[in-house]
Structures are given as structure tokens and as C-alpha cells.
Coordinates of C-alpha atoms in Angstrom, one line a residue:
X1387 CA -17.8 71.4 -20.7
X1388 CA -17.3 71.3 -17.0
X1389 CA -14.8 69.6 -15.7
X1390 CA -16.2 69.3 -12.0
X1391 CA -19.2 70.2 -10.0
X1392 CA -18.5 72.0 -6.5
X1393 CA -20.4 71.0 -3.4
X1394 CA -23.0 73.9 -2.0
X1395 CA -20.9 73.5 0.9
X1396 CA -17.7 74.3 -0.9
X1397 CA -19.2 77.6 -2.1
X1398 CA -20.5 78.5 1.2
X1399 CA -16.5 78.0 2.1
X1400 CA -15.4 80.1 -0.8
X1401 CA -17.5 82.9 0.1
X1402 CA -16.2 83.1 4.0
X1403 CA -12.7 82.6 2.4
X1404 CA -13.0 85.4 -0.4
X1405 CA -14.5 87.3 2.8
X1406 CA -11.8 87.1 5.1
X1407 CA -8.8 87.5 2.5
X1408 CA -10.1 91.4 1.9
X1409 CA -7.6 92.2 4.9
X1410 CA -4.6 90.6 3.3
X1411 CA -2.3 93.8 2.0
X1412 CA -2.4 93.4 -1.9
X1413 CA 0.9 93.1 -2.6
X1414 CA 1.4 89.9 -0.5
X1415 CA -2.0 88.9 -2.0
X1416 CA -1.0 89.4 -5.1
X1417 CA 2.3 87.4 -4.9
X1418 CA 0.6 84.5 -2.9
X1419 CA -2.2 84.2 -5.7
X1420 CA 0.1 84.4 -8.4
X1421 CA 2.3 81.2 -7.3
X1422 CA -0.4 79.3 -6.6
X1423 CA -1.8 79.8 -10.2
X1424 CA 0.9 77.7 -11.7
X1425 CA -0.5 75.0 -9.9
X1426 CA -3.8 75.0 -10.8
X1427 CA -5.0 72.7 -13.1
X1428 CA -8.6 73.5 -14.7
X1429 CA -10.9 76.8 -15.7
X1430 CA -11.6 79.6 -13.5
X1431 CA -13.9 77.6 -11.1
X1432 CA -11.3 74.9 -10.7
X1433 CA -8.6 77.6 -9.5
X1434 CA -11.0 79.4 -7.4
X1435 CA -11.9 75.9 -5.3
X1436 CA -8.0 74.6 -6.0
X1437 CA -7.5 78.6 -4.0
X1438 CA -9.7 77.9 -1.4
X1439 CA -8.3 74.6 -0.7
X1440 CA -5.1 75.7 -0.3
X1441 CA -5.8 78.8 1.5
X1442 CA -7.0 76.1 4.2
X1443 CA -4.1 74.4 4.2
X1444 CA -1.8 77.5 5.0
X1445 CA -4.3 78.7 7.5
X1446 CA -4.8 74.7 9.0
X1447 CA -8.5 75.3 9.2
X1448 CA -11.3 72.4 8.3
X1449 CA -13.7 72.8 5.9
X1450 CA -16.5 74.8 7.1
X1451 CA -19.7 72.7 7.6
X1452 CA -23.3 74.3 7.3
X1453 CA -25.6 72.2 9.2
X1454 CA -28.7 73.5 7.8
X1455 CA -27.0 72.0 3.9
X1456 CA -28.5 68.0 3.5
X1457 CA -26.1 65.8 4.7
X1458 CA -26.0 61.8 3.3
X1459 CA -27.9 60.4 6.1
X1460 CA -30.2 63.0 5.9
X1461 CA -31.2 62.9 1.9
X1462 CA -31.4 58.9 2.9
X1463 CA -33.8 59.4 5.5
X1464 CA -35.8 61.7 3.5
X1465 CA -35.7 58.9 0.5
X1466 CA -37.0 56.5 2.4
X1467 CA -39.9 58.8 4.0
X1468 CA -40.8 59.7 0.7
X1469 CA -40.8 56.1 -0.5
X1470 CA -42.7 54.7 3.4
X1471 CA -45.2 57.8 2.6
X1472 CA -46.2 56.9 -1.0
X1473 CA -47.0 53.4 0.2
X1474 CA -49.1 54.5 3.1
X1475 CA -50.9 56.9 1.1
X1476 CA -52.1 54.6 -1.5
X1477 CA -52.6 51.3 0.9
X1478 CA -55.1 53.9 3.1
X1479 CA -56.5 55.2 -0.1
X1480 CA -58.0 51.8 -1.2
X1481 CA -58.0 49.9 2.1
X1482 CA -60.6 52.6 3.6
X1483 CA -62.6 52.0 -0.3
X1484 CA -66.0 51.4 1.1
X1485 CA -67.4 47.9 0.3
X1486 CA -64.1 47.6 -1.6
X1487 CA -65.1 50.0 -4.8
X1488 CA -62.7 52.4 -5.6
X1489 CA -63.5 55.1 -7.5
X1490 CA -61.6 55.7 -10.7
X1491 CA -62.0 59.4 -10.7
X1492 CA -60.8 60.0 -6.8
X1493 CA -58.4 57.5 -7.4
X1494 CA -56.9 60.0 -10.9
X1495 CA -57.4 63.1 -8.9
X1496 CA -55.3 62.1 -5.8
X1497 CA -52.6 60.0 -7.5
X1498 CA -52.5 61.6 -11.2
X1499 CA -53.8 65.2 -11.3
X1500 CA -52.1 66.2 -8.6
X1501 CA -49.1 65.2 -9.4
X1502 CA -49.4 66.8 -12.5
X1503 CA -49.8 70.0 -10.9
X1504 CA -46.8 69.9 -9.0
X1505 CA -45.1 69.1 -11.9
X1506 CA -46.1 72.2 -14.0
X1507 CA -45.2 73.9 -10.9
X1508 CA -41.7 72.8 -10.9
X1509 CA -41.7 73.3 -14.7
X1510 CA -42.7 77.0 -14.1
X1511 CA -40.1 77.6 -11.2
X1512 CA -37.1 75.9 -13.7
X1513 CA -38.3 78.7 -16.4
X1514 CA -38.6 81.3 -14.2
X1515 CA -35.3 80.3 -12.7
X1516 CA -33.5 80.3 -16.3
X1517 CA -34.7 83.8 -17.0
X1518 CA -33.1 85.7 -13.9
X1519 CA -36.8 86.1 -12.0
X1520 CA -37.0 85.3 -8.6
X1521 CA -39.6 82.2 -8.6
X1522 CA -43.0 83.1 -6.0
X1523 CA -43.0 81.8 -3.1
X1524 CA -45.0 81.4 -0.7
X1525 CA -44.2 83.1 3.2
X1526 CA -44.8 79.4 4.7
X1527 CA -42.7 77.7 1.6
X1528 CA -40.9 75.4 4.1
X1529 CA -37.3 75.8 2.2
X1530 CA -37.9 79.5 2.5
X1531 CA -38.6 78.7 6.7
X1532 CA -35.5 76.3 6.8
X1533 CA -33.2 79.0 5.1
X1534 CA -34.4 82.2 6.6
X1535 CA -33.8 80.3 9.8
X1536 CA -30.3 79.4 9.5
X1537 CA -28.5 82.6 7.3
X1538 CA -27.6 85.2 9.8
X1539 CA -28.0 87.9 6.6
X1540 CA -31.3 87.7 4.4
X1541 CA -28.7 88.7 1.4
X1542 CA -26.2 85.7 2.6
X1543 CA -24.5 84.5 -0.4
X1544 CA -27.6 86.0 -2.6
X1545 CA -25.2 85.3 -5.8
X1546 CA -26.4 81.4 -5.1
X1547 CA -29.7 81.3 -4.7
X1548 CA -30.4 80.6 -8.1
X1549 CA -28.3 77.5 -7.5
X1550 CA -30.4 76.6 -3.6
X1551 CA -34.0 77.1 -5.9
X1552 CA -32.6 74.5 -8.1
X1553 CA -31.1 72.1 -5.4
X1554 CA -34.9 72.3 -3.5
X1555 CA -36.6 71.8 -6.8
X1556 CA -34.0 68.5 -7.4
X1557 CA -35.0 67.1 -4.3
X1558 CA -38.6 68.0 -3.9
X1559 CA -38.6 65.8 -7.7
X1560 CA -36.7 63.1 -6.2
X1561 CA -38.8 62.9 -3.4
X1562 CA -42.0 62.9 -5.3
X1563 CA -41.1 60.2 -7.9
X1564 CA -40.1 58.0 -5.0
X1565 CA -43.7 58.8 -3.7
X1566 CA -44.6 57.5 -6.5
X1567 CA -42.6 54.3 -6.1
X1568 CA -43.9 53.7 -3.2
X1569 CA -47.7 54.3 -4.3
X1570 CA -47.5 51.9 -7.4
X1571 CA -45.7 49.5 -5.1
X1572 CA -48.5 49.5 -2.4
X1573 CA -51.0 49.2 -5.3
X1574 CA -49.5 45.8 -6.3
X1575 CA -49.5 45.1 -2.7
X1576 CA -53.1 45.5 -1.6
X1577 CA -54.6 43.8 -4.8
X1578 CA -52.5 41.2 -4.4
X1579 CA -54.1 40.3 -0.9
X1580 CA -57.5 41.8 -1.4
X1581 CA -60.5 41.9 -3.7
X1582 CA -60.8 45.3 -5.3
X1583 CA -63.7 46.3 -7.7
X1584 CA -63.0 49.5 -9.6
X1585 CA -65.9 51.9 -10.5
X1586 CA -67.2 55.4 -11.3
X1587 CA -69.6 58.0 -11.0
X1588 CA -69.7 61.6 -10.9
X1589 CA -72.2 64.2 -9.7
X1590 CA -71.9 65.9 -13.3
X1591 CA -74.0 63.9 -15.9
X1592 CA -71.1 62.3 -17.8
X1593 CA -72.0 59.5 -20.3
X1594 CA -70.2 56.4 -21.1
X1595 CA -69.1 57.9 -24.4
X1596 CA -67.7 60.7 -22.6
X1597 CA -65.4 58.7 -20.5
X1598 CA -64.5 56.5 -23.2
X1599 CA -63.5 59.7 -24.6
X1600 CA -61.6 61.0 -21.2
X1601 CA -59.7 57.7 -21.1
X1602 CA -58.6 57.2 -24.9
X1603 CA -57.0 60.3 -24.7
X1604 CA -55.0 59.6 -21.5
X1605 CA -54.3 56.3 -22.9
X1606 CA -52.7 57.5 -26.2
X1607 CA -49.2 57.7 -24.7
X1608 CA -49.4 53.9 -24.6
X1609 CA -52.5 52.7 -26.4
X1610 CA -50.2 51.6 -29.6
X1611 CA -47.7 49.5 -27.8
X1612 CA -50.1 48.1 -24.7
X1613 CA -54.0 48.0 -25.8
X1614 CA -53.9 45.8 -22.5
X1615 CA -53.9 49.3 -20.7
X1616 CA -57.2 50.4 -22.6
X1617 CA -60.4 50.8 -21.0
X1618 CA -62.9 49.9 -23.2
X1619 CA -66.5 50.9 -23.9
X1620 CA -67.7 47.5 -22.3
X1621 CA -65.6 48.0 -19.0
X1622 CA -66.9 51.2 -18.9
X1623 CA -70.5 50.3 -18.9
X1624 CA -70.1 47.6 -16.8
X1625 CA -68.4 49.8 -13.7
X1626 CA -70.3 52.6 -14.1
X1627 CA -71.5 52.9 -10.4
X1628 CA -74.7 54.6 -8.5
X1629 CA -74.3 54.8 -4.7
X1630 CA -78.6 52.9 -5.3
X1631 CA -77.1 49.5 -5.8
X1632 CA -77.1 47.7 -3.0
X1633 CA -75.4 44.4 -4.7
X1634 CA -73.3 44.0 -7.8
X1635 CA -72.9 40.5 -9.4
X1636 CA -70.1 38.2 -9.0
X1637 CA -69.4 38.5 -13.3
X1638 CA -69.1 42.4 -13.0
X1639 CA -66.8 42.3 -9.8
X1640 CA -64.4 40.1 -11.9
X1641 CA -64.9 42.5 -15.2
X1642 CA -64.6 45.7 -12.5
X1643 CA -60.9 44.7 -11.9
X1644 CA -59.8 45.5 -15.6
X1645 CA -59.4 49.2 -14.6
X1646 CA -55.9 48.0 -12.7
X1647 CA -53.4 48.1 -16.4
X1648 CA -55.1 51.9 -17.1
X1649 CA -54.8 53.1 -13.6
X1650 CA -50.9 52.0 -12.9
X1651 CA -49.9 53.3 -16.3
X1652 CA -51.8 56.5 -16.0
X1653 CA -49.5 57.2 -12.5
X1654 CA -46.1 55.9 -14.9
X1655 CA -46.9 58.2 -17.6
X1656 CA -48.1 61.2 -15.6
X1657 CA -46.6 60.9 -12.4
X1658 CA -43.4 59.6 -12.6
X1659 CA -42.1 59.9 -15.7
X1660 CA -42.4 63.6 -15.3
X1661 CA -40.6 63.6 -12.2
X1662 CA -38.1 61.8 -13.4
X1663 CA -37.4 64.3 -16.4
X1664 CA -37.4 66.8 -14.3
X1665 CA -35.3 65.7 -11.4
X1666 CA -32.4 65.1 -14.0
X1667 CA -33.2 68.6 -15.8
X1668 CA -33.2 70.4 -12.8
X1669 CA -29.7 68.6 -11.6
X1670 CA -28.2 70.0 -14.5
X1671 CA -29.1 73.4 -14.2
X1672 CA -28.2 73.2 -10.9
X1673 CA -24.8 72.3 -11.6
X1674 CA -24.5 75.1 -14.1
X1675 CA -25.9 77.5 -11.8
X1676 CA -23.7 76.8 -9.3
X1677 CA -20.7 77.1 -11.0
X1678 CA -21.7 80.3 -12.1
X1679 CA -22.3 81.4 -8.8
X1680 CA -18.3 80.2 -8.1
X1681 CA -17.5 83.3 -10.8
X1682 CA -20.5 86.0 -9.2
X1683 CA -18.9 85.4 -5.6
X1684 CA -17.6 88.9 -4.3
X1685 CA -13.8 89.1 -4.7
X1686 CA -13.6 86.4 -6.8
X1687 CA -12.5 87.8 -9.9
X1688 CA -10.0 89.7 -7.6
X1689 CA -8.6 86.6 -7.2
X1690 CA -8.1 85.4 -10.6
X1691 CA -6.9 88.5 -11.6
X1692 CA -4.1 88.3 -9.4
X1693 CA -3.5 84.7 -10.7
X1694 CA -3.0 86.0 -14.2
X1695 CA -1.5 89.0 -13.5
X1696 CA 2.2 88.9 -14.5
X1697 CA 4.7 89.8 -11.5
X1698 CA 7.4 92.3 -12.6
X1699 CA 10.9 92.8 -10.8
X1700 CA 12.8 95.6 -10.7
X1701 CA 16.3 96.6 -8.7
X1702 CA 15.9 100.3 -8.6
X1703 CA 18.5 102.5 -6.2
X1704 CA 18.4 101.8 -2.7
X1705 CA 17.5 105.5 -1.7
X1706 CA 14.4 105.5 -3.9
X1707 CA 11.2 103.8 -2.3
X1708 CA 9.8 100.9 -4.4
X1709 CA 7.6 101.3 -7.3
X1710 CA 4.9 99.5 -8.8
X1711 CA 5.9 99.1 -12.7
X1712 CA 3.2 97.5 -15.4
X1713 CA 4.4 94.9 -17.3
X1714 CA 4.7 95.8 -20.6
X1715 CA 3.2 92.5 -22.1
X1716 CA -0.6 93.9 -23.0
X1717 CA -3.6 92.4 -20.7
X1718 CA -6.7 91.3 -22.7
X1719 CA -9.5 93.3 -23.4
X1720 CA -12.6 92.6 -21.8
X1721 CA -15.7 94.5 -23.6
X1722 CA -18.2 93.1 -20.4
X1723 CA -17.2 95.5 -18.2
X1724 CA -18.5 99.3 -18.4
X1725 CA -16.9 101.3 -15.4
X1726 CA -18.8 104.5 -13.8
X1727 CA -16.6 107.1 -12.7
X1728 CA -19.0 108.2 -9.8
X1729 CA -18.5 112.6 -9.4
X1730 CA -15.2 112.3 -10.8
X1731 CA -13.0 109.6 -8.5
X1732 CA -11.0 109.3 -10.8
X1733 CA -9.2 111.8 -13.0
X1734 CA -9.3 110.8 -16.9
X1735 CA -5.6 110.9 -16.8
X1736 CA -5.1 108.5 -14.1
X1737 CA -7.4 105.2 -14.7
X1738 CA -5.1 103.8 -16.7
X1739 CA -2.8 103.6 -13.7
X1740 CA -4.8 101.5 -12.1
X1741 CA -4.2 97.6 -13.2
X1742 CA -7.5 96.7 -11.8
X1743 CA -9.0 99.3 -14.9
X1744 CA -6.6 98.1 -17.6
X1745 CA -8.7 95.5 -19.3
X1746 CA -11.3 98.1 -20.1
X1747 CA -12.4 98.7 -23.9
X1748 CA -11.8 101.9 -25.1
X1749 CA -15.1 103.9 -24.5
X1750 CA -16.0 101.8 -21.4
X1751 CA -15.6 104.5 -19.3
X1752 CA -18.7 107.0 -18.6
X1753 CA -18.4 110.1 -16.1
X1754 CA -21.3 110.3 -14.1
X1755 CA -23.4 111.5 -10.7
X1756 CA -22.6 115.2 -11.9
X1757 CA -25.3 116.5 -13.9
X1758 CA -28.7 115.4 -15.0
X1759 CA -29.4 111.9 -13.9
X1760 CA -32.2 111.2 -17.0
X1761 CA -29.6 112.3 -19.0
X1762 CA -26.3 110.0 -17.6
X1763 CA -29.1 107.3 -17.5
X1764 CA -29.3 107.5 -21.1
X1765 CA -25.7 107.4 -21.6
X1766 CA -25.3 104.5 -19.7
X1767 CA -28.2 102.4 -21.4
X1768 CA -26.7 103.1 -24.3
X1769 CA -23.6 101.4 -23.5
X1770 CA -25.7 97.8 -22.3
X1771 CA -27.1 97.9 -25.3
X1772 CA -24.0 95.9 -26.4
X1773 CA -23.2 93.0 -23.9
X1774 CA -22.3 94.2 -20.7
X1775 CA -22.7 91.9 -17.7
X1776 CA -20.2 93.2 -15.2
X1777 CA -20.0 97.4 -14.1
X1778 CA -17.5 99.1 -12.4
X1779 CA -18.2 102.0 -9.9
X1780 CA -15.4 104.3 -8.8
X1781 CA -16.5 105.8 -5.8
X1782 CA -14.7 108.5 -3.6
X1783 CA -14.1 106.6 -0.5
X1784 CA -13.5 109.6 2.0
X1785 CA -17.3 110.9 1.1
X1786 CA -20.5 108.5 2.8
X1787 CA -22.8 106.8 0.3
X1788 CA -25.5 108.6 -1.2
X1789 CA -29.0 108.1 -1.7
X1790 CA -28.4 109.1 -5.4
X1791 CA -26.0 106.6 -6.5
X1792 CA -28.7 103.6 -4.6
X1793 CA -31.1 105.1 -7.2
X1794 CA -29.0 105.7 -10.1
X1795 CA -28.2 102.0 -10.0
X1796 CA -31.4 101.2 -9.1
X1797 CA -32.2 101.8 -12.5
X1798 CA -29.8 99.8 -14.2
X1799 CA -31.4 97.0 -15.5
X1800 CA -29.9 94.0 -16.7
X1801 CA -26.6 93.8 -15.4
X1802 CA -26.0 91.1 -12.9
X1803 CA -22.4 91.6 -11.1
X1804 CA -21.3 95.6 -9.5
X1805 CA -18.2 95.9 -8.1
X1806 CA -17.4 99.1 -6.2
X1807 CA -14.2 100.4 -6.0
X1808 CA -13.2 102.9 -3.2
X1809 CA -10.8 105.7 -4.6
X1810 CA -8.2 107.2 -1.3
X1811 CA -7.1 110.4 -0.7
X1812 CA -3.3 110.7 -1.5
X1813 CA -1.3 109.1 0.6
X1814 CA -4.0 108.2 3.0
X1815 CA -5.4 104.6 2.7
X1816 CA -9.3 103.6 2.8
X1817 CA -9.9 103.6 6.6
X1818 CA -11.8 100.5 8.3
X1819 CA -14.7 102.5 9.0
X1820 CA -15.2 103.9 5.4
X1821 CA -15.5 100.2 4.0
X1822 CA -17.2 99.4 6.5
X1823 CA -19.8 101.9 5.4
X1824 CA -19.7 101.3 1.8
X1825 CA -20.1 97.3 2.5
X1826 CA -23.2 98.1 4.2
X1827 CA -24.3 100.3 1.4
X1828 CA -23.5 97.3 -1.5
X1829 CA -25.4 94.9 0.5
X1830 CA -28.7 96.6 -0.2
X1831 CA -27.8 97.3 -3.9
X1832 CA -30.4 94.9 -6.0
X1833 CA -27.4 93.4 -8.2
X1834 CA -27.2 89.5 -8.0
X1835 CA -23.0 89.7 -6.9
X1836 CA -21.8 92.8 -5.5
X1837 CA -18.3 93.6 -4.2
X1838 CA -16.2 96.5 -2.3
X1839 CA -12.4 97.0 -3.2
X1840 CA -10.0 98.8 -1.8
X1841 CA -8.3 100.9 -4.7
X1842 CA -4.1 101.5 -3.5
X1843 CA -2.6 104.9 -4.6
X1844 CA 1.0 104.4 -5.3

């Protein structure tokens, strides 16, 4: 189970953290990472934000603020809007009721139906969500407008926006079942200081039995438990409504009015209630989401590998230049990973001298981008056929990106994380420029979490 839930905020922190420590020359890196993993306390999320922390306390930063994320005093606001809103709509709705009839049907369709809608609509964007499919949208979705608005990159920490759908959805439910507070609220209100009549009518030739029909069935949620909250076939015939009657009698005013217990639980059961299960559903795949976004964050799992990895000291002789031994303790196996050794980066002999390739499965490994695409396409897809979630991508760093590697894992479906590692010349480090290039190149890569190492020939 998780232990905590991070703040969006702290993510967005993370991110410009994991950013910035890219320049910090792996061996110090790796040194600094592995002392501070004895004192973290928690799983892989917890030592990433415990990192973070403490990376601003060596640095004496604050705590990056977003403005655009919903502060207190902002979701407060927006509560009580929400809340002031409901009440205004329905106090309008039957204060402008002319000759003080309301109609049952305008009443369901405004308060009820639509509602309802919006539910399904959240209910759809929660599934949709859940599978890995980006939700539609619409170009004047106002959270779309808000983000695209204040993100200086359209791809700006992409790995959580499964995590922002969710926080939107959590507090466009919150929102909505306070409108609906507020509505059943100002319905108590208003008939408690004025005379309402309820009736119906339709343009479509609906009988009495039809409706009694219509309104059993709503009422079944609750007809067991409160028959008060039944509309009858009596009521019925008595409020049935043509806009010809010029004068209704003071006995079928009073019988009118039963139509209040049906109406206020038809807005609980099918308004709110739905809200409600879906505000807490979609906070709790929002915390999940975002602490899965914490793992997908490019360089994180640079980071914890360092933290695990074991730091071995040697005294060699003085006139020799320092080496970088292995420890000879074995590092686990991780059979998610696949890595693609891109037009031979790396010679077969020396992958395994790389620590960052060392947790491979045997067979992991698959040579292409020298012969027939369809053909290293297969080879590949045979590989995610068991579960691979993470791929590896040895690149040569002195040669620009290609148009044929964008399309080769264009067509890898499936896999969620890429990480691309830049192989150097001997001798000669990955220049600025190069990773610069190759950056640019991940960015437009259509993996949820991509990330550009450096790879250090020793």
C-alpha cells in the first residue's frame, strides 16, 4: 500500500530537479545518491521526494511554486461558487415558474438528466484514463486553455498528465455535488417561503399510465424503504397540466405539492450520489496515478539506481589512473527492460561493462537499425510479448538522429517508458551540443516518459 501521496507541486519540483542534476559528473552523483539512500525511509517514491528534498537543502533553494496548480484559497473559493451557483440556479428556476407551476419534466431535465450526463461523462474519461487512452477533449475544454496557457512545453511533464486528467475530473465532481448542495438547499428554501404547485405536460401524447410508469422506475432506488417519495397514479392525474386552464382549484394546489419527496430524492439518488462516488473514485486513482508518474519521471530511475548501487573502494598504485571496478555481489535481474542496440553502439562484448546494462535478462538484448526494418520489427514484438514496460536504446551519440529510428519506435506499441542512452567515442565525452540534439529528438518520441543519458567510457 502507499505510504504517502505527493503534492502535484512536488512532482512539478522533482521533474526540474531530475532536470537540472543531468550536469552533475556521475561519479560525484553517484557517491552523493548513494549516502543519502541510507537515510531514506520508504519505497521508491518516498526516496525520490526524500532526494528532492534534500537536494534543496544542499542547493538552499525553496520549493518551486506553480501558480497556475489550485492553491487552498483558491479550491475554497471555487467550493463556495459552486455551492452560491447551485442555489441561484434552482431559486431562479422556480421563482421565474409562471403562475407558480413548475413543471416536473423541466424541472428532471435541468436538475436530474443533466447531471447524469456529466456523470457518464466523467465515468467514460476515468475508463478511458485507466486504459492508457488519451480522454477527447474538446479545443475550448477550459483545463485544456488553463494548462496550455501556463506550460512553456506542450510535452511539459507529459509523464503526468494522466495524474492532471484525474485531479480536473476530482474537482469538476466536487464542484458538481456541491452544485447540487446548493440546489437541494435553495429547493427547501423557496418552498419554505412560497406556494409552489407542481405539474406536467408534454407536447408528446404521454398518458397517466405512462408516467406512472416513468416515475416507478426512477423511484425504485427508494420506493422499498420511503413509499413517501412515490408519485402515485392519483397525484398524477390530478397535476397533469394543459397551458387551457385558466384556474386550478384550491384542493388540487394542495394535492400538486406532493411532487416535492419524488423530486428531492430523484436529484440525491441521481445527482449527488453519483458525484459523490465518483469524486472519491477518481481521488484514488489520482493518487495512484501520480505516484506512478514519480517512477515515469525522466532520470528517475537514474537516481535510484545510484541509491542501490553498491560503492566499491580500491587503493591501486599511485602511477596507475583510477579505475572503475564492479562489485562482485550480483545486481538483480530485471526481465521489464528490453534494450535496442541501435546500428551497433555497442559491441556485444562490451554491454556488460556498462553497470547501467547489468540488470538485463539474458536475451534482452536485440541488434537493430541495420537491416530490414519489418523484419527487426518482428523481432522486437516478439520480445513484448512477454512483459516489457521499460526499453533501452543505445544510440551512437557522435551521429544526429534519424528519421528511421522516430519511425522504428513509432511502431512500438505498448511500451510506456524509452530511455536513450548516448554511446561516446573513445576517450571523447558526449558534447553539449549532441545531447542537446538528441533531447530534442526524445521530446517528440510518442512514449509516455522518455529520457537521454550520458553513457561514460572508462
Amino acid at each position: 500500500m502507499p505510504r504517502s501521496t505527493p503534492k502535484l507541486s512536488a512532482v512539478y519540483h522533482l521533474a526540474e530537479q531530475l532536470e537540472r542534476d543531468r550536469e552533475t559528473p556521475e561519479p560525484i552523483a553517484k557517491a552523493r545518491d548513494h549516502a543519502m539512500a541510507e537515510a531514506c525511509a520508504g519505497d521508491d517514491v518516498d526516496c525520490l521526494l526524500q532526494w528532492s528534498e534534500k537536494m534543496d537543502q544542499s542547493r538552499s533553494a525553496a520549493v518551486a511554486h506553480h501558480s497556475w496548480l489550485p492553491g487552498f484559497f483558491g479550491i475554497a473559493l471555487a467550493r463556495i461558487i459552486a455551492c452560491v451557483m447551485g442555489f441561484s440556479a434552482m431559486a431562479g428556476f422556480l421563482l421565474s415558474s409562471e403562475r407558480g407551476l413548475v413543471n416536473v419534466f423541466l424541472f428532471i431535465l435541468l436538475f436530474v438528466i443533466i447531471q447524469l450526463l456529466m456523470c457518464l461523462l466523467g465515468i467514460v474519461v476515468i475508463v478511458r484514463n485507466v486504459l492508457g487512452t488519451t480522454a477527447p477533449v474538446l479545443p475550448t475544454n477550459p483545463a485544456r486553455l488553463l494548462i496550455g496557457h501556463t506550460t512553456t512545453d506542450g510535452r511539459d511533464l507529459q509523464e503526468a498528465q494522466s495524474s492532471i486528467r484525474l485531479l480536473f475530473l476530482r474537482f469538476g465532481q466536487e464542484l458538481g455535488a456541491l452544485f447540487t448542495v446548493g440546489a437541494v438547499m435553495a429547493f427547501f428554501v423557496v418552498l419554505s417561503m412560497s406556494d409552489f404547485t407542481f405539474v406536467w405536460g408534454s407536447t408528446f401524447a404521454l398518458s397517466d399510465s405512462a408516467v406512472e410508469s416513468i416515475t416507478a422506475t426512477m423511484a425504485l432506488p427508494w420506493s422499498g424503504w420511503l413509499p413517501q417519495a412515490v408519485v402515485d397514479s392519483d397525484l398524477i392525474f390530478v397535476s397533469r397540466f394543459h397551458p387551457a386552464v385558466s384556474s386550478i382549484g384550491p384542493s388540487n394546489i394542495e394535492a400538486m405539492r406532493g411532487w416535492w419527496p419524488f423530486l428531492i430524492m430523484t436529484v440525491v439518488v441521481y445527482a449527488l450520489i453519483p458525484r459523490i462516488i465518483l469524486w472519491c473514485l477518481s481521488l484514488c486513482l489520482y493518487r495512484r496515478e501520480l505516484r506512478a508518474a514519480v517512477l515515469s519521471l525522466p532520470g528517475a530511475t537514474r537516481v535510484l539506481s545510484r541509491m542501490r548501487a553498491p560503492i566499491v573502494a580500491t587503493q591501486g598504485e599511485r602511477d596507475k589512473p583510477a579505475a572503475r571496478y564492479r562489485s562482485s555481489a550480483p545486481q538483480a535481474i530485471d526481465r521489464r527492460i528490453l534494450l535496442l542496440n541501435w546500428a551497433d553502439a555497442l559491441h556485444t562484448d562490451e554491454i556488460d561493462s556498462y553497470p547501467e546494462f547489468q540488470i538485463l535478462a539474458d536475451g534482452h538484448v536485440i541488434n537493430a537499425g541495420s537491416g530490414s526494418q519489418d523484419t527487426e520489427l518482428q523481432r522486437v514484438s516478439a520480445k513484448l510479448t512477454s512483459p516489457v514496460d521499460h526499453l533501452y536504446v543505445a544510440v551512437k551519440s557522435w551521429e544526429p538522429p534519424m528519421a528511421d529510428l522516430a519511425d522504428f519506435l513509432g511502431n512500438l506499441a505498448g511500451l510506456q517508458s524509452c530511455t536513450l542512452f548516448l554511446v561516446p567515442l573513445v576517450s571523447r565525452p558526449v558534447s553539449a551540443t549532441a545531447f542537446s540534439d538528441w533531447q530534442h529528438f526524445a521530446k517528440n518520441l510518442r512514449f509516455v516518459a522518455v529520457d537521454v543519458q550520458r553513457l561514460e567510457r572508462f
